[in-house]
Amino acid sequence: MSTRTFYGRYINLPAGRLMPHPPRIAIIGGGPAGLTAALILHRGGHRVSVYEGESSGQQRTQGGTLDLHEDSGQVALQRAGLLEAFRAVARHEGQEQRTGDPWTGEIVAGGFGPEGSMAKPEIDRGDLRQLLLDALPADAVQWGHCLSGMKPADAGRHSLRFANGVQTEADIVIGADGAWSKVRAALSACQPLQTGITFFEGWIAQPAADIAGMVGQGSLFCFGGEEALFVQRNSGDRFCVYAALKRPSDWLDAQIAQQGMPALVTGSYTGWAPNLRGLLEACTDFVRRPIYSLPADFRWTPRNGVTLIGDAAHLTPPVGVGVNLAMLDASDVAMALCAQPDAVSAIRHAESIVRERASALMPDAIDGFQRWFTTEATADGG
């Protein structure tokens, strides 16, 4: 399946035809999707505020590196006016992918396209977020605003209540608030489901030469049945390591309480080759990240003036398309609002695109992720 078919259709409407009285728009969530939507809307002349629960853009490590695809994430950045700025800082060499044999430790190097290829270059999550933040007005993002609930208000508006006590209203609410979206909770009772897989995220700040040479310029993938290992080179030669385990949550709870998280993680790979175990031993600590997914057939009840994008709309396991899909969703919704005078019709049209894409993607993404943790993946390298 080609990536063009994979992502399906997306909105391509000329911006600039504004509503006579632009609505007040609230975007819940200040990740790449929320900020992409905010930037396109801001440049289209709309009043938009982003509400983000974190206290600042530097509150926490934003996770590993991202590859932005030329038919999705880069389309969104082009619409936001940031494609050239992105390409100036993106890492072409980060597209390299290697595979490792868990038992022998043999590393098979992969390619990353012709010199200068920009099919899916890498950028750190934090750098992408900052790129978007720098293009927005300083007051566009309201930090420290974690949505606790929303309900209908007068004149078709929506009342938003935040954990810090702030209350406000908006004509349009865009839920870009991720896996545990409070906006989605106002539209559906459906909750994400556990996949049975847990990632343990670790970092190597100053990798030794043998580790750097093993991983290369991009990513290393190793599949060993119920264990997998993913390593990404980030900017500054920092390595993000994901130890992925297929284990019951209650068993993990008990083992972590008994022996601590680092010992649990490294002890789960005792049968692996020493060079691959060395990647885990080089991490000083780990952060536990259980992996969840929405059902493949998830739908929400439409409400005028409210919509969902990204993980709030179609949470899937991390198979390499999440941020691309989320940013494309964001740009489709924002473009529709900029191009159509009727906000309700604009959102409904964009939702149809978002849902169609997600319906085509989610079954394969969910099933494919589970296949990573089988002997089938061990045999063919994923």
XYZ file of C-alpha atoms in Angstrom:
382
model
C 0.000 0.000 0.000
C 1.465 3.362 -0.977
C 1.612 6.181 1.557
C -0.568 8.277 -0.741
C -3.287 5.629 -0.588
C -2.535 5.031 3.085
C -3.492 8.555 4.084
C -6.368 8.830 1.620
C -7.879 12.183 0.751
C -7.425 15.433 2.600
C -8.858 18.907 2.321
C -7.230 21.226 -0.169
C -9.292 24.393 0.011
C -8.092 27.932 -0.691
C -7.734 29.894 2.546
C -8.819 33.491 2.861
C -12.632 33.445 2.589
C -13.464 34.273 6.197
C -16.721 34.213 8.101
C -18.282 37.683 8.543
C -17.837 37.368 12.313
C -14.984 34.955 13.039
C -15.884 32.709 15.987
C -13.916 32.425 19.173
C -11.997 29.161 18.848
C -10.532 27.151 21.732
C -8.000 24.417 21.024
C -7.488 21.997 23.894
C -3.957 20.623 23.811
C -0.684 22.276 22.864
C 1.060 19.410 21.081
C 1.995 19.397 17.372
C -1.632 18.953 16.249
C -3.109 21.694 18.411
C -0.361 24.146 17.538
C -0.622 23.379 13.818
C -4.347 24.106 13.860
C -3.759 27.279 15.889
C -1.148 28.616 13.482
C -3.252 28.057 10.352
C -6.290 29.623 12.019
C -4.267 32.559 13.340
C -2.871 33.263 9.886
C -6.410 33.032 8.538
C -7.510 35.862 10.828
C -9.321 33.850 13.479
C -9.393 34.446 17.210
C -7.859 31.307 18.659
C -6.565 30.283 22.079
C -4.663 27.086 22.870
C -5.167 25.684 26.371
C -2.358 23.393 27.530
C -2.077 21.610 30.863
C 1.714 21.819 31.055
C 3.204 24.867 32.761
C 5.493 25.656 29.801
C 6.874 24.182 26.613
C 9.931 23.012 28.570
C 8.148 21.349 31.487
C 9.146 17.847 30.460
C 11.100 15.841 27.926
C 8.870 15.579 24.883
C 9.862 12.032 23.971
C 11.828 10.668 21.052
C 12.343 11.829 17.522
C 9.617 12.029 14.851
C 9.659 11.452 11.111
C 7.340 13.784 9.217
C 6.074 12.313 5.951
C 5.943 14.389 2.795
C 2.285 13.497 2.093
C 0.954 14.283 5.588
C 3.011 15.979 8.296
C 4.869 18.078 5.736
C 1.595 18.958 3.995
C 0.370 20.334 7.322
C 3.536 22.356 7.818
C 3.286 23.742 4.300
C -0.240 24.943 5.037
C 1.046 26.516 8.234
C 3.831 28.288 6.345
C 6.623 26.362 8.093
C 7.731 23.738 5.584
C 10.953 25.473 4.596
C 11.793 26.259 8.224
C 11.252 22.594 9.078
C 13.408 21.335 6.223
C 16.193 23.669 7.292
C 16.513 21.916 10.658
C 15.244 18.385 9.870
C 17.743 15.528 9.804
C 17.841 13.736 6.442
C 20.306 11.196 7.801
C 17.845 10.360 10.594
C 15.747 8.423 8.058
C 18.223 5.537 8.271
C 16.716 2.365 9.755
C 18.612 -0.653 11.032
C 17.457 -4.006 12.393
C 19.133 -6.166 15.011
C 18.919 -9.887 15.691
C 18.051 -10.307 19.396
C 20.000 -13.562 19.806
C 23.148 -12.994 17.729
C 23.328 -9.221 18.027
C 23.953 -8.910 14.287
C 23.021 -5.458 12.972
C 21.708 -5.074 9.426
C 22.066 -1.556 8.091
C 19.292 -0.036 6.033
C 19.195 2.911 3.674
C 17.548 6.283 3.898
C 16.878 7.247 0.307
C 18.801 9.417 -2.150
C 21.023 12.181 -0.799
C 18.840 15.134 0.166
C 15.626 13.066 0.172
C 12.911 14.648 2.276
C 10.421 11.751 2.170
C 10.326 11.488 5.985
C 13.168 13.358 7.707
C 13.479 13.363 11.490
C 13.018 16.124 14.037
C 12.974 15.982 17.834
C 9.508 16.365 19.368
C 10.628 19.318 21.428
C 12.159 21.037 18.392
C 8.969 20.578 16.365
C 6.885 22.011 19.177
C 9.204 25.002 19.510
C 9.133 25.610 15.764
C 5.351 25.937 15.950
C 5.386 27.992 19.160
C 7.854 30.488 17.713
C 5.484 31.180 14.806
C 2.533 31.949 17.094
C 1.910 35.120 19.129
C 3.341 34.814 22.633
C -0.110 34.908 24.229
C -1.682 32.302 21.929
C -1.014 29.455 24.364
C -2.502 29.522 27.854
C -0.153 27.332 29.880
C -1.242 25.556 33.051
C -4.806 25.101 31.801
C -5.862 21.459 32.124
C -9.444 20.968 30.971
C -11.589 19.314 33.632
C -14.917 19.468 31.802
C -17.077 21.143 29.187
C -20.808 21.602 28.661
C -23.178 23.512 26.368
C -23.659 27.230 27.065
C -26.021 29.911 25.776
C -26.200 30.923 22.101
C -24.645 27.679 20.889
C -21.392 28.274 22.747
C -19.448 25.821 24.897
C -18.456 26.365 28.511
C -14.941 25.214 29.438
C -13.839 24.576 32.999
C -10.161 24.132 33.882
C -8.505 22.527 36.881
C -6.933 25.849 37.893
C -10.404 27.342 38.424
C -10.564 29.311 35.168
C -13.828 29.172 33.214
C -14.379 30.497 29.712
C -16.592 30.033 26.681
C -15.897 29.351 23.028
C -17.926 29.086 19.831
C -15.759 26.249 18.532
C -13.768 23.691 20.536
C -11.107 21.545 18.871
C -10.051 18.577 20.994
C -6.339 17.978 20.449
C -5.857 16.703 23.981
C -4.574 13.232 23.251
C -5.297 9.738 24.483
C -7.354 10.723 27.541
C -9.141 13.614 25.869
C -11.658 15.470 28.031
C -13.221 16.877 24.867
C -13.817 13.343 23.588
C -15.369 12.456 26.955
C -18.039 15.094 26.275
C -18.909 13.354 22.985
C -18.471 9.663 23.799
C -18.231 7.323 26.762
C -15.650 5.185 24.944
C -12.276 4.878 26.685
C -8.931 3.700 25.284
C -8.153 0.021 25.694
C -4.920 -1.539 26.908
C -2.936 -3.264 24.182
C -1.070 -5.501 26.634
C 2.213 -3.838 25.625
C 4.199 -1.453 27.820
C 7.082 0.725 26.679
C 9.836 1.654 29.104
C 11.539 4.821 27.886
C 15.185 5.422 28.738
C 17.845 7.864 27.557
C 21.558 7.654 26.836
C 22.990 11.163 27.058
C 26.579 10.374 26.066
C 26.663 7.073 24.179
C 29.899 5.163 23.892
C 31.396 4.724 20.435
C 30.246 1.114 20.113
C 26.650 2.053 20.904
C 26.693 5.002 18.510
C 28.135 2.834 15.758
C 25.547 0.117 16.326
C 22.532 2.423 16.119
C 23.805 4.583 13.259
C 22.266 7.909 12.260
C 18.600 6.969 12.613
C 16.732 4.142 14.347
C 17.403 0.549 15.355
C 14.564 -2.013 15.576
C 14.876 -5.402 17.296
C 11.978 -7.865 17.618
C 12.230 -10.830 19.982
C 8.736 -12.194 20.440
C 7.253 -10.791 23.647
C 10.119 -8.310 23.946
C 11.230 -5.652 21.483
C 13.789 -2.877 21.527
C 13.632 0.424 19.643
C 16.435 2.981 19.709
C 16.364 6.459 18.129
C 19.196 8.911 17.664
C 18.018 12.397 18.621
C 19.719 15.739 18.118
C 22.855 16.330 20.158
C 23.704 12.617 19.746
C 21.317 11.659 22.554
C 19.689 8.240 22.205
C 16.110 7.450 23.189
C 15.662 3.773 24.085
C 12.286 2.030 24.234
C 12.168 -1.402 25.857
C 8.805 -2.857 24.861
C 7.365 -5.742 26.879
C 4.231 -7.815 26.363
C 3.272 -8.443 29.992
C 0.119 -8.156 32.160
C -0.081 -4.818 33.964
C -0.587 -6.380 37.397
C 2.485 -8.567 36.895
C 4.537 -5.484 36.019
C 3.216 -3.692 39.103
C 4.335 -6.529 41.343
C 7.749 -6.911 39.741
C 8.495 -3.195 39.834
C 7.519 -3.068 43.509
C 9.729 -6.045 44.237
C 12.891 -5.263 42.272
C 12.601 -1.739 40.864
C 12.043 -0.634 37.303
C 15.630 -0.738 35.928
C 16.163 -4.281 37.209
C 12.839 -5.421 35.766
C 13.633 -3.965 32.354
C 17.188 -5.234 32.006
C 16.220 -8.609 33.504
C 13.578 -9.098 30.820
C 16.298 -9.281 28.145
C 18.658 -11.838 29.710
C 18.478 -14.059 26.626
C 19.378 -11.256 24.251
C 22.808 -10.624 22.764
C 25.224 -8.695 25.040
C 25.584 -5.728 22.659
C 21.814 -5.167 22.642
C 21.511 -5.600 26.413
C 24.217 -2.958 26.664
C 21.784 -0.394 25.245
C 19.510 -0.946 28.234
C 22.342 -1.015 30.751
C 23.518 2.382 29.473
C 20.200 3.970 30.533
C 20.178 5.375 34.051
C 16.430 5.019 34.542
C 13.176 4.346 32.713
C 9.715 5.884 32.434
C 6.828 3.429 32.173
C 4.483 4.113 29.243
C 1.586 1.628 28.848
C 0.309 1.577 25.267
C -3.401 2.119 24.671
C -5.640 2.265 21.613
C -9.185 3.250 20.792
C -11.322 0.553 19.103
C -10.776 0.386 15.352
C -14.436 1.276 14.748
C -14.564 4.193 17.218
C -17.035 6.970 16.400
C -18.193 9.935 18.454
C -21.554 11.660 18.556
C -21.284 14.890 16.531
C -21.971 18.156 18.339
C -22.155 21.533 16.632
C -18.994 23.510 17.190
C -16.951 20.633 18.654
C -14.539 18.293 16.907
C -11.598 15.963 17.602
C -8.208 15.554 15.956
C -5.190 13.309 16.436
C -5.138 10.805 19.294
C -8.345 12.289 20.680
C -10.096 11.111 17.500
C -8.233 7.911 16.626
C -5.674 6.784 19.184
C -3.561 3.963 17.761
C -0.394 2.216 18.947
C 2.913 3.891 17.966
C 3.513 2.441 14.511
C 5.078 5.567 13.000
C 2.098 7.527 11.692
C 0.503 9.167 14.735
C 1.936 12.674 14.601
C 1.613 12.796 10.808
C -2.041 11.882 10.942
C -2.681 14.292 13.828
C -1.068 17.254 12.061
C -2.922 16.468 8.844
C -6.198 16.330 10.794
C -5.363 19.687 12.357
C -4.620 21.329 9.048
C -7.793 19.931 7.446
C -10.008 21.292 10.227
C -8.247 24.657 10.255
C -8.305 24.980 6.461
C -12.009 24.162 6.366
C -12.782 26.814 8.987
C -10.744 29.375 7.060
C -12.345 28.557 3.724
C -16.028 28.078 4.549
C -18.337 30.751 6.008
C -20.489 28.213 7.875
C -18.496 26.848 10.824
C -20.843 23.908 11.400
C -20.622 22.766 7.777
C -16.873 23.322 7.755
C -16.341 21.106 10.787
C -18.660 18.370 9.471
C -16.789 18.328 6.159
C -13.417 18.111 7.878
C -14.672 15.408 10.260
C -15.665 13.243 7.320
C -12.089 13.433 6.031
C -10.595 12.715 9.465
C -12.871 9.738 10.026
C -12.365 8.284 6.561
C -8.596 8.359 6.969
C -8.742 6.871 10.454
C -11.092 4.079 9.355
C -8.633 3.070 6.645
C -5.656 3.185 9.011
C -6.700 1.907 12.419
C -7.346 -1.823 11.790
C -3.952 -2.358 10.157
C -2.174 -0.206 12.750
C -3.680 -2.104 15.680
C -3.130 -5.556 14.170
C 0.342 -4.695 12.907
C 1.451 -3.520 16.331
C 0.367 -6.794 17.909
C 2.285 -8.740 15.240
C 5.472 -6.998 16.372
C 5.293 -9.105 19.536
C 5.046 -12.525 17.916
C 7.512 -15.062 16.572
C 6.433 -13.874 13.109
C 8.084 -10.501 13.733
C 11.203 -12.214 15.150
C 11.533 -14.243 11.972
C 11.155 -11.411 9.471
C 12.585 -8.476 11.445
C 9.217 -6.779 12.012
